[in-house]
Amino acid sequence: MQIPAERLAWTDNALRAEFSSTGGPVTCIIPRATIHCLPTYADLLGWEIERYKAEILQRLAPAIRRKIAAGALHRKGAALILILAPGDIEAADAVRPLRLRSGAA
């Protein structure tokens, strides 16, 4: 199951995804260190993370869902903030095979 991000941006330090949930709008912040926990992405440079940001978000979707289900969200005004830290990644998330698309933007 995919997470349909309404906005997805790489800022050189973190991947930011905005999507809707039953509790309201959620901003998910995924730091570079978290992305580097996934073997396929362990040594990606910033421009590569920008290129594969949608695939990275979907690869981390199970961890994002677990954190939402656990209620690990912070409220900032009307928005909910979720920060996906390296410790939130489980072994199953890290070893799922994923083939990067060549030539895809």
Backbone atoms as SQL, in Angstrom:
CREATE TABLE atoms (id INTEGER PRIMARY KEY, chain TEXT, resi INTEGER, resn TEXT, atom TEXT, x REAL, y REAL, z REAL);
INSERT INTO atoms VALUES
  (1, 'A', 1, 'MET', 'N', 0.840, -1.181, 0.000),
  (2, 'A', 1, 'MET', 'CA', 0.000, 0.000, 0.000),
  (3, 'A', 1, 'MET', 'C', 0.884, 1.244, 0.000),
  (4, 'A', 2, 'GLN', 'N', 0.600, 2.150, -0.893),
  (5, 'A', 2, 'GLN', 'CA', 1.426, 3.333, -1.022),
  (6, 'A', 2, 'GLN', 'C', 0.912, 4.473, -0.170),
  (7, 'A', 3, 'ILE', 'N', 1.807, 5.400, 0.109),
  (8, 'A', 3, 'ILE', 'CA', 1.429, 6.637, 0.791),
  (9, 'A', 3, 'ILE', 'C', 1.331, 7.701, -0.292),
  (10, 'A', 4, 'PRO', 'N', 0.133, 8.220, -0.555),
  (11, 'A', 4, 'PRO', 'CA', -0.010, 9.239, -1.597),
  (12, 'A', 4, 'PRO', 'C', 0.403, 10.614, -1.079),
  (13, 'A', 5, 'ALA', 'N', 1.621, 11.008, -1.353),
  (14, 'A', 5, 'ALA', 'CA', 2.116, 12.301, -0.883),
  (15, 'A', 5, 'ALA', 'C', 1.550, 13.413, -1.760),
  (16, 'A', 6, 'GLU', 'N', 0.968, 14.404, -1.107),
  (17, 'A', 6, 'GLU', 'CA', 0.468, 15.555, -1.837),
  (18, 'A', 6, 'GLU', 'C', 1.625, 16.451, -2.252),
  (19, 'A', 7, 'ARG', 'N', 2.653, 16.486, -1.410),
  (20, 'A', 7, 'ARG', 'CA', 3.894, 17.207, -1.710),
  (21, 'A', 7, 'ARG', 'C', 5.054, 16.375, -1.212),
  (22, 'A', 8, 'LEU', 'N', 6.114, 16.363, -1.990),
  (23, 'A', 8, 'LEU', 'CA', 7.301, 15.591, -1.634),
  (24, 'A', 8, 'LEU', 'C', 8.516, 16.391, -2.078),
  (25, 'A', 9, 'ALA', 'N', 9.395, 16.728, -1.140),
  (26, 'A', 9, 'ALA', 'CA', 10.544, 17.565, -1.469),
  (27, 'A', 9, 'ALA', 'C', 11.775, 17.125, -0.689),
  (28, 'A', 10, 'TRP', 'N', 12.932, 17.228, -1.344),
  (29, 'A', 10, 'TRP', 'CA', 14.225, 16.966, -0.725),
  (30, 'A', 10, 'TRP', 'C', 14.887, 18.312, -0.465),
  (31, 'A', 11, 'THR', 'N', 15.395, 18.529, 0.759),
  (32, 'A', 11, 'THR', 'CA', 15.967, 19.827, 1.122),
  (33, 'A', 11, 'THR', 'C', 17.458, 19.762, 1.467),
  (34, 'A', 12, 'ASP', 'N', 18.168, 18.764, 1.022),
  (35, 'A', 12, 'ASP', 'CA', 19.585, 18.525, 1.321),
  (36, 'A', 12, 'ASP', 'C', 19.826, 17.952, 2.711),
  (37, 'A', 13, 'ASN', 'N', 18.872, 18.067, 3.591),
  (38, 'A', 13, 'ASN', 'CA', 19.011, 17.492, 4.931),
  (39, 'A', 13, 'ASN', 'C', 17.923, 16.478, 5.246),
  (40, 'A', 14, 'ALA', 'N', 16.771, 16.626, 4.614),
  (41, 'A', 14, 'ALA', 'CA', 15.645, 15.746, 4.924),
  (42, 'A', 14, 'ALA', 'C', 14.663, 15.693, 3.762),
  (43, 'A', 15, 'LEU', 'N', 13.991, 14.586, 3.687),
  (44, 'A', 15, 'LEU', 'CA', 12.895, 14.409, 2.747),
  (45, 'A', 15, 'LEU', 'C', 11.628, 14.801, 3.495),
  (46, 'A', 16, 'ARG', 'N', 10.826, 15.679, 2.908),
  (47, 'A', 16, 'ARG', 'CA', 9.576, 16.121, 3.536),
  (48, 'A', 16, 'ARG', 'C', 8.412, 15.666, 2.674),
  (49, 'A', 17, 'ALA', 'N', 7.489, 14.949, 3.291),
  (50, 'A', 17, 'ALA', 'CA', 6.298, 14.482, 2.591),
  (51, 'A', 17, 'ALA', 'C', 5.075, 15.017, 3.316),
  (52, 'A', 18, 'GLU', 'N', 4.132, 15.524, 2.569),
  (53, 'A', 18, 'GLU', 'CA', 2.878, 15.995, 3.149),
  (54, 'A', 18, 'GLU', 'C', 1.761, 15.143, 2.590),
  (55, 'A', 19, 'PHE', 'N', 0.919, 14.633, 3.488),
  (56, 'A', 19, 'PHE', 'CA', -0.216, 13.824, 3.074),
  (57, 'A', 19, 'PHE', 'C', -1.336, 13.975, 4.077),
  (58, 'A', 20, 'SER', 'N', -2.522, 13.513, 3.694),
  (59, 'A', 20, 'SER', 'CA', -3.691, 13.603, 4.568),
  (60, 'A', 20, 'SER', 'C', -3.870, 12.302, 5.329),
  (61, 'A', 21, 'SER', 'N', -4.347, 12.431, 6.561),
  (62, 'A', 21, 'SER', 'CA', -4.694, 11.257, 7.356),
  (63, 'A', 21, 'SER', 'C', -6.042, 11.530, 8.002),
  (64, 'A', 22, 'THR', 'N', -6.573, 10.541, 8.670),
  (65, 'A', 22, 'THR', 'CA', -7.863, 10.729, 9.322),
  (66, 'A', 22, 'THR', 'C', -7.786, 11.783, 10.426),
  (67, 'A', 23, 'GLY', 'N', -6.599, 11.995, 10.976),
  (68, 'A', 23, 'GLY', 'CA', -6.416, 12.992, 12.032),
  (69, 'A', 23, 'GLY', 'C', -6.118, 14.390, 11.515),
  (70, 'A', 24, 'GLY', 'N', -5.987, 14.535, 10.206),
  (71, 'A', 24, 'GLY', 'CA', -5.676, 15.827, 9.610),
  (72, 'A', 24, 'GLY', 'C', -4.425, 15.741, 8.755),
  (73, 'A', 25, 'PRO', 'N', -3.940, 16.875, 8.268),
  (74, 'A', 25, 'PRO', 'CA', -2.741, 16.864, 7.426),
  (75, 'A', 25, 'PRO', 'C', -1.496, 16.469, 8.232),
  (76, 'A', 26, 'VAL', 'N', -0.646, 15.669, 7.605),
  (77, 'A', 26, 'VAL', 'CA', 0.577, 15.193, 8.247),
  (78, 'A', 26, 'VAL', 'C', 1.780, 15.642, 7.427),
  (79, 'A', 27, 'THR', 'N', 2.786, 16.178, 8.103),
  (80, 'A', 27, 'THR', 'CA', 4.080, 16.447, 7.485),
  (81, 'A', 27, 'THR', 'C', 5.061, 15.440, 8.049),
  (82, 'A', 28, 'CYS', 'N', 5.604, 14.625, 7.170),
  (83, 'A', 28, 'CYS', 'CA', 6.562, 13.594, 7.572),
  (84, 'A', 28, 'CYS', 'C', 7.961, 14.075, 7.200),
  (85, 'A', 29, 'ILE', 'N', 8.852, 14.111, 8.162),
  (86, 'A', 29, 'ILE', 'CA', 10.237, 14.536, 7.948),
  (87, 'A', 29, 'ILE', 'C', 11.129, 13.308, 8.086),
  (88, 'A', 30, 'ILE', 'N', 11.864, 13.026, 7.011),
  (89, 'A', 30, 'ILE', 'CA', 12.744, 11.859, 6.982),
  (90, 'A', 30, 'ILE', 'C', 14.181, 12.362, 6.788),
  (91, 'A', 31, 'PRO', 'N', 14.974, 12.410, 7.863),
  (92, 'A', 31, 'PRO', 'CA', 16.351, 12.896, 7.750),
  (93, 'A', 31, 'PRO', 'C', 17.223, 11.998, 6.862),
  (94, 'A', 32, 'ARG', 'N', 18.275, 12.571, 6.348),
  (95, 'A', 32, 'ARG', 'CA', 19.231, 11.838, 5.507),
  (96, 'A', 32, 'ARG', 'C', 19.737, 10.580, 6.226),
  (97, 'A', 33, 'ALA', 'N', 19.985, 10.671, 7.516),
  (98, 'A', 33, 'ALA', 'CA', 20.491, 9.517, 8.275),
  (99, 'A', 33, 'ALA', 'C', 19.507, 8.357, 8.240),
  (100, 'A', 34, 'THR', 'N', 18.226, 8.638, 8.236),
  (101, 'A', 34, 'THR', 'CA', 17.212, 7.584, 8.161),
  (102, 'A', 34, 'THR', 'C', 17.240, 6.927, 6.785),
  (103, 'A', 35, 'ILE', 'N', 17.333, 7.732, 5.750),
  (104, 'A', 35, 'ILE', 'CA', 17.399, 7.200, 4.377),
  (105, 'A', 35, 'ILE', 'C', 18.627, 6.310, 4.231),
  (106, 'A', 36, 'HIS', 'N', 19.732, 6.711, 4.818),
  (107, 'A', 36, 'HIS', 'CA', 20.963, 5.944, 4.709),
  (108, 'A', 36, 'HIS', 'C', 20.925, 4.631, 5.495),
  (109, 'A', 37, 'CYS', 'N', 19.883, 4.406, 6.300),
  (110, 'A', 37, 'CYS', 'CA', 19.721, 3.122, 7.002),
  (111, 'A', 37, 'CYS', 'C', 19.285, 2.011, 6.057),
  (112, 'A', 38, 'LEU', 'N', 18.761, 2.382, 4.901),
  (113, 'A', 38, 'LEU', 'CA', 18.313, 1.388, 3.928),
  (114, 'A', 38, 'LEU', 'C', 19.485, 1.035, 3.018),
  (115, 'A', 39, 'PRO', 'N', 19.855, -0.241, 2.947),
  (116, 'A', 39, 'PRO', 'CA', 21.044, -0.628, 2.183),
  (117, 'A', 39, 'PRO', 'C', 21.077, -0.094, 0.747),
  (118, 'A', 40, 'THR', 'N', 19.977, -0.127, 0.054),
  (119, 'A', 40, 'THR', 'CA', 19.956, 0.349, -1.333),
  (120, 'A', 40, 'THR', 'C', 20.312, 1.824, -1.420),
  (121, 'A', 41, 'TYR', 'N', 20.022, 2.563, -0.362),
  (122, 'A', 41, 'TYR', 'CA', 20.210, 4.009, -0.365),
  (123, 'A', 41, 'TYR', 'C', 21.328, 4.470, 0.580),
  (124, 'A', 42, 'ALA', 'N', 22.121, 3.552, 1.077),
  (125, 'A', 42, 'ALA', 'CA', 23.086, 3.865, 2.130),
  (126, 'A', 42, 'ALA', 'C', 24.121, 4.913, 1.744),
  (127, 'A', 43, 'ASP', 'N', 24.424, 5.022, 0.481),
  (128, 'A', 43, 'ASP', 'CA', 25.464, 5.976, 0.092),
  (129, 'A', 43, 'ASP', 'C', 24.994, 6.977, -0.963),
  (130, 'A', 44, 'LEU', 'N', 23.686, 7.206, -1.041),
  (131, 'A', 44, 'LEU', 'CA', 23.176, 8.145, -2.039),
  (132, 'A', 44, 'LEU', 'C', 23.577, 9.579, -1.721),
  (133, 'A', 45, 'LEU', 'N', 23.898, 10.298, -2.748),
  (134, 'A', 45, 'LEU', 'CA', 24.167, 11.730, -2.640),
  (135, 'A', 45, 'LEU', 'C', 22.838, 12.482, -2.701),
  (136, 'A', 46, 'GLY', 'N', 22.878, 13.760, -2.370),
  (137, 'A', 46, 'GLY', 'CA', 21.661, 14.557, -2.356),
  (138, 'A', 46, 'GLY', 'C', 20.891, 14.545, -3.661),
  (139, 'A', 47, 'TRP', 'N', 21.590, 14.669, -4.797),
  (140, 'A', 47, 'TRP', 'CA', 20.887, 14.690, -6.077),
  (141, 'A', 47, 'TRP', 'C', 20.251, 13.341, -6.374),
  (142, 'A', 48, 'GLU', 'N', 20.841, 12.251, -5.862),
  (143, 'A', 48, 'GLU', 'CA', 20.257, 10.923, -6.061),
  (144, 'A', 48, 'GLU', 'C', 19.010, 10.748, -5.191),
  (145, 'A', 49, 'ILE', 'N', 19.056, 11.274, -3.981),
  (146, 'A', 49, 'ILE', 'CA', 17.866, 11.222, -3.122),
  (147, 'A', 49, 'ILE', 'C', 16.747, 12.013, -3.777),
  (148, 'A', 50, 'GLU', 'N', 17.060, 13.162, -4.322),
  (149, 'A', 50, 'GLU', 'CA', 16.056, 13.956, -5.055),
  (150, 'A', 50, 'GLU', 'C', 15.457, 13.130, -6.184),
  (151, 'A', 51, 'ARG', 'N', 16.277, 12.444, -6.907),
  (152, 'A', 51, 'ARG', 'CA', 15.820, 11.649, -8.052),
  (153, 'A', 51, 'ARG', 'C', 14.909, 10.495, -7.640),
  (154, 'A', 52, 'TYR', 'N', 15.236, 9.833, -6.538),
  (155, 'A', 52, 'TYR', 'CA', 14.498, 8.641, -6.115),
  (156, 'A', 52, 'TYR', 'C', 13.578, 8.886, -4.917),
  (157, 'A', 53, 'LYS', 'N', 13.234, 10.123, -4.654),
  (158, 'A', 53, 'LYS', 'CA', 12.479, 10.457, -3.444),
  (159, 'A', 53, 'LYS', 'C', 11.141, 9.727, -3.349),
  (160, 'A', 54, 'ALA', 'N', 10.430, 9.542, -4.443),
  (161, 'A', 54, 'ALA', 'CA', 9.138, 8.831, -4.388),
  (162, 'A', 54, 'ALA', 'C', 9.341, 7.370, -3.994),
  (163, 'A', 55, 'GLU', 'N', 10.366, 6.731, -4.559),
  (164, 'A', 55, 'GLU', 'CA', 10.648, 5.334, -4.226),
  (165, 'A', 55, 'GLU', 'C', 11.082, 5.198, -2.768),
  (166, 'A', 56, 'ILE', 'N', 11.875, 6.159, -2.296),
  (167, 'A', 56, 'ILE', 'CA', 12.324, 6.137, -0.902),
  (168, 'A', 56, 'ILE', 'C', 11.132, 6.253, 0.037),
  (169, 'A', 57, 'LEU', 'N', 10.218, 7.168, -0.282),
  (170, 'A', 57, 'LEU', 'CA', 9.027, 7.330, 0.552),
  (171, 'A', 57, 'LEU', 'C', 8.234, 6.029, 0.610),
  (172, 'A', 58, 'GLN', 'N', 8.037, 5.374, -0.506),
  (173, 'A', 58, 'GLN', 'CA', 7.266, 4.133, -0.513),
  (174, 'A', 58, 'GLN', 'C', 8.012, 3.018, 0.203),
  (175, 'A', 59, 'ARG', 'N', 9.325, 3.011, 0.121),
  (176, 'A', 59, 'ARG', 'CA', 10.120, 2.006, 0.825),
  (177, 'A', 59, 'ARG', 'C', 9.977, 2.161, 2.334),
  (178, 'A', 60, 'LEU', 'N', 9.827, 3.409, 2.777),
  (179, 'A', 60, 'LEU', 'CA', 9.688, 3.689, 4.206),
  (180, 'A', 60, 'LEU', 'C', 8.232, 3.708, 4.671),
  (181, 'A', 61, 'ALA', 'N', 7.297, 3.478, 3.761),
  (182, 'A', 61, 'ALA', 'CA', 5.874, 3.526, 4.100),
  (183, 'A', 61, 'ALA', 'C', 5.495, 2.635, 5.292),
  (184, 'A', 62, 'PRO', 'N', 5.985, 1.390, 5.384),
  (185, 'A', 62, 'PRO', 'CA', 5.617, 0.570, 6.547),
  (186, 'A', 62, 'PRO', 'C', 6.039, 1.206, 7.875),
  (187, 'A', 63, 'ALA', 'N', 7.229, 1.791, 7.911),
  (188, 'A', 63, 'ALA', 'CA', 7.712, 2.436, 9.142),
  (189, 'A', 63, 'ALA', 'C', 6.876, 3.676, 9.453),
  (190, 'A', 64, 'ILE', 'N', 6.490, 4.407, 8.423),
  (191, 'A', 64, 'ILE', 'CA', 5.642, 5.590, 8.624),
  (192, 'A', 64, 'ILE', 'C', 4.295, 5.168, 9.188),
  (193, 'A', 65, 'ARG', 'N', 3.706, 4.125, 8.606),
  (194, 'A', 65, 'ARG', 'CA', 2.405, 3.638, 9.092),
  (195, 'A', 65, 'ARG', 'C', 2.486, 3.147, 10.543),
  (196, 'A', 66, 'ARG', 'N', 3.574, 2.441, 10.875),
  (197, 'A', 66, 'ARG', 'CA', 3.740, 1.969, 12.251),
  (198, 'A', 66, 'ARG', 'C', 3.776, 3.144, 13.220),
  (199, 'A', 67, 'LYS', 'N', 4.491, 4.173, 12.839),
  (200, 'A', 67, 'LYS', 'CA', 4.638, 5.319, 13.727),
  (201, 'A', 67, 'LYS', 'C', 3.305, 6.060, 13.882),
  (202, 'A', 68, 'ILE', 'N', 2.547, 6.175, 12.798),
  (203, 'A', 68, 'ILE', 'CA', 1.223, 6.805, 12.878),
  (204, 'A', 68, 'ILE', 'C', 0.311, 5.967, 13.765),
  (205, 'A', 69, 'ALA', 'N', 0.316, 4.645, 13.567),
  (206, 'A', 69, 'ALA', 'CA', -0.534, 3.745, 14.361),
  (207, 'A', 69, 'ALA', 'C', -0.188, 3.807, 15.846),
  (208, 'A', 70, 'ALA', 'N', 1.088, 4.043, 16.142),
  (209, 'A', 70, 'ALA', 'CA', 1.520, 4.135, 17.538),
  (210, 'A', 70, 'ALA', 'C', 1.213, 5.504, 18.143),
  (211, 'A', 71, 'GLY', 'N', 0.715, 6.416, 17.321),
  (212, 'A', 71, 'GLY', 'CA', 0.382, 7.750, 17.816),
  (213, 'A', 71, 'GLY', 'C', 1.594, 8.625, 18.056),
  (214, 'A', 72, 'ALA', 'N', 2.695, 8.333, 17.361),
  (215, 'A', 72, 'ALA', 'CA', 3.939, 9.075, 17.564),
  (216, 'A', 72, 'ALA', 'C', 3.997, 10.315, 16.667),
  (217, 'A', 73, 'LEU', 'N', 2.987, 11.133, 16.787),
  (218, 'A', 73, 'LEU', 'CA', 2.901, 12.370, 16.011),
  (219, 'A', 73, 'LEU', 'C', 2.919, 13.551, 16.962),
  (220, 'A', 74, 'HIS', 'N', 3.486, 14.644, 16.513),
  (221, 'A', 74, 'HIS', 'CA', 3.485, 15.880, 17.298),
  (222, 'A', 74, 'HIS', 'C', 2.552, 16.859, 16.612),
  (223, 'A', 75, 'ARG', 'N', 1.802, 17.595, 17.374),
  (224, 'A', 75, 'ARG', 'CA', 0.898, 18.569, 16.788),
  (225, 'A', 75, 'ARG', 'C', 1.565, 19.932, 16.779),
  (226, 'A', 76, 'LYS', 'N', 1.488, 20.597, 15.630),
  (227, 'A', 76, 'LYS', 'CA', 1.982, 21.960, 15.490),
  (228, 'A', 76, 'LYS', 'C', 0.865, 22.745, 14.804),
  (229, 'A', 77, 'GLY', 'N', 0.082, 23.458, 15.598),
  (230, 'A', 77, 'GLY', 'CA', -1.108, 24.123, 15.059),
  (231, 'A', 77, 'GLY', 'C', -2.101, 23.070, 14.602),
  (232, 'A', 78, 'ALA', 'N', -2.577, 23.209, 13.372),
  (233, 'A', 78, 'ALA', 'CA', -3.533, 22.239, 12.832),
  (234, 'A', 78, 'ALA', 'C', -2.835, 21.031, 12.215),
  (235, 'A', 79, 'ALA', 'N', -1.524, 21.132, 12.016),
  (236, 'A', 79, 'ALA', 'CA', -0.788, 20.057, 11.341),
  (237, 'A', 79, 'ALA', 'C', -0.217, 19.050, 12.338),
  (238, 'A', 80, 'LEU', 'N', -0.062, 17.844, 11.857),
  (239, 'A', 80, 'LEU', 'CA', 0.598, 16.788, 12.611),
  (240, 'A', 80, 'LEU', 'C', 1.982, 16.590, 12.006),
  (241, 'A', 81, 'ILE', 'N', 2.987, 16.466, 12.862),
  (242, 'A', 81, 'ILE', 'CA', 4.366, 16.294, 12.414),
  (243, 'A', 81, 'ILE', 'C', 4.854, 14.910, 12.836),
  (244, 'A', 82, 'LEU', 'N', 5.446, 14.199, 11.895),
  (245, 'A', 82, 'LEU', 'CA', 6.026, 12.883, 12.155),
  (246, 'A', 82, 'LEU', 'C', 7.487, 12.951, 11.724),
  (247, 'A', 83, 'ILE', 'N', 8.385, 12.651, 12.632),
  (248, 'A', 83, 'ILE', 'CA', 9.810, 12.600, 12.293),
  (249, 'A', 83, 'ILE', 'C', 10.235, 11.137, 12.325),
  (250, 'A', 84, 'LEU', 'N', 10.651, 10.637, 11.167),
  (251, 'A', 84, 'LEU', 'CA', 11.059, 9.241, 11.056),
  (252, 'A', 84, 'LEU', 'C', 12.569, 9.159, 11.294),
  (253, 'A', 85, 'ALA', 'N', 12.940, 8.694, 12.464),
  (254, 'A', 85, 'ALA', 'CA', 14.347, 8.616, 12.863),
  (255, 'A', 85, 'ALA', 'C', 14.947, 7.269, 12.450),
  (256, 'A', 86, 'PRO', 'N', 16.271, 7.176, 12.399),
  (257, 'A', 86, 'PRO', 'CA', 16.905, 5.905, 12.054),
  (258, 'A', 86, 'PRO', 'C', 16.439, 4.740, 12.939),
  (259, 'A', 87, 'GLY', 'N', 16.183, 4.992, 14.198),
  (260, 'A', 87, 'GLY', 'CA', 15.727, 3.945, 15.106),
  (261, 'A', 87, 'GLY', 'C', 14.326, 3.432, 14.814),
  (262, 'A', 88, 'ASP', 'N', 13.576, 4.135, 13.959),
  (263, 'A', 88, 'ASP', 'CA', 12.227, 3.707, 13.600),
  (264, 'A', 88, 'ASP', 'C', 12.222, 2.664, 12.486),
  (265, 'A', 89, 'ILE', 'N', 13.375, 2.428, 11.896),
  (266, 'A', 89, 'ILE', 'CA', 13.482, 1.478, 10.791),
  (267, 'A', 89, 'ILE', 'C', 13.728, 0.095, 11.362),
  (268, 'A', 90, 'GLU', 'N', 12.902, -0.860, 10.955),
  (269, 'A', 90, 'GLU', 'CA', 13.066, -2.243, 11.407),
  (270, 'A', 90, 'GLU', 'C', 13.835, -3.029, 10.358),
  (271, 'A', 91, 'ALA', 'N', 14.351, -4.163, 10.755),
  (272, 'A', 91, 'ALA', 'CA', 15.135, -4.989, 9.841),
  (273, 'A', 91, 'ALA', 'C', 14.354, -5.332, 8.572),
  (274, 'A', 92, 'ALA', 'N', 13.070, -5.602, 8.688),
  (275, 'A', 92, 'ALA', 'CA', 12.263, -5.952, 7.518),
  (276, 'A', 92, 'ALA', 'C', 12.202, -4.799, 6.520),
  (277, 'A', 93, 'ASP', 'N', 12.201, -3.561, 7.011),
  (278, 'A', 93, 'ASP', 'CA', 12.191, -2.403, 6.113),
  (279, 'A', 93, 'ASP', 'C', 13.506, -2.317, 5.358),
  (280, 'A', 94, 'ALA', 'N', 14.585, -2.631, 6.036),
  (281, 'A', 94, 'ALA', 'CA', 15.914, -2.448, 5.477),
  (282, 'A', 94, 'ALA', 'C', 16.278, -3.494, 4.440),
  (283, 'A', 95, 'VAL', 'N', 15.714, -4.686, 4.514),
  (284, 'A', 95, 'VAL', 'CA', 16.152, -5.752, 3.618),
  (285, 'A', 95, 'VAL', 'C', 15.222, -6.008, 2.441),
  (286, 'A', 96, 'ARG', 'N', 14.078, -5.351, 2.393),
  (287, 'A', 96, 'ARG', 'CA', 13.188, -5.553, 1.255),
  (288, 'A', 96, 'ARG', 'C', 13.910, -5.187, -0.036),
  (289, 'A', 97, 'PRO', 'N', 13.940, -6.085, -1.011),
  (290, 'A', 97, 'PRO', 'CA', 14.627, -5.750, -2.262),
  (291, 'A', 97, 'PRO', 'C', 13.857, -4.673, -3.018),
  (292, 'A', 98, 'LEU', 'N', 14.583, -3.790, -3.640),
  (293, 'A', 98, 'LEU', 'CA', 13.967, -2.732, -4.431),
  (294, 'A', 98, 'LEU', 'C', 14.916, -2.403, -5.565),
  (295, 'A', 99, 'ARG', 'N', 14.399, -2.386, -6.752),
  (296, 'A', 99, 'ARG', 'CA', 15.222, -2.057, -7.912),
  (297, 'A', 99, 'ARG', 'C', 15.001, -0.597, -8.266),
  (298, 'A', 100, 'LEU', 'N', 16.075, 0.165, -8.347),
  (299, 'A', 100, 'LEU', 'CA', 15.991, 1.554, -8.747),
  (300, 'A', 100, 'LEU', 'C', 15.774, 1.624, -10.245),
  (301, 'A', 101, 'ARG', 'N', 14.926, 2.531, -10.651),
  (302, 'A', 101, 'ARG', 'CA', 14.671, 2.712, -12.076),
  (303, 'A', 101, 'ARG', 'C', 15.803, 3.524, -12.683),
  (304, 'A', 102, 'SER', 'N', 16.336, 3.060, -13.765),
  (305, 'A', 102, 'SER', 'CA', 17.386, 3.827, -14.428),
  (306, 'A', 102, 'SER', 'C', 16.740, 4.794, -15.409),
  (307, 'A', 103, 'GLY', 'N', 17.269, 6.004, -15.429),
  (308, 'A', 103, 'GLY', 'CA', 16.772, 7.016, -16.346),
  (309, 'A', 103, 'GLY', 'C', 15.477, 7.664, -15.929),
  (310, 'A', 104, 'ALA', 'N', 14.954, 7.326, -14.750),
  (311, 'A', 104, 'ALA', 'CA', 13.692, 7.920, -14.287),
  (312, 'A', 104, 'ALA', 'C', 13.980, 9.188, -13.521),
  (313, 'A', 105, 'ALA', 'N', 13.090, 10.120, -13.657),
  (314, 'A', 105, 'ALA', 'CA', 13.260, 11.390, -12.921),
  (315, 'A', 105, 'ALA', 'C', 12.403, 11.400, -11.698);
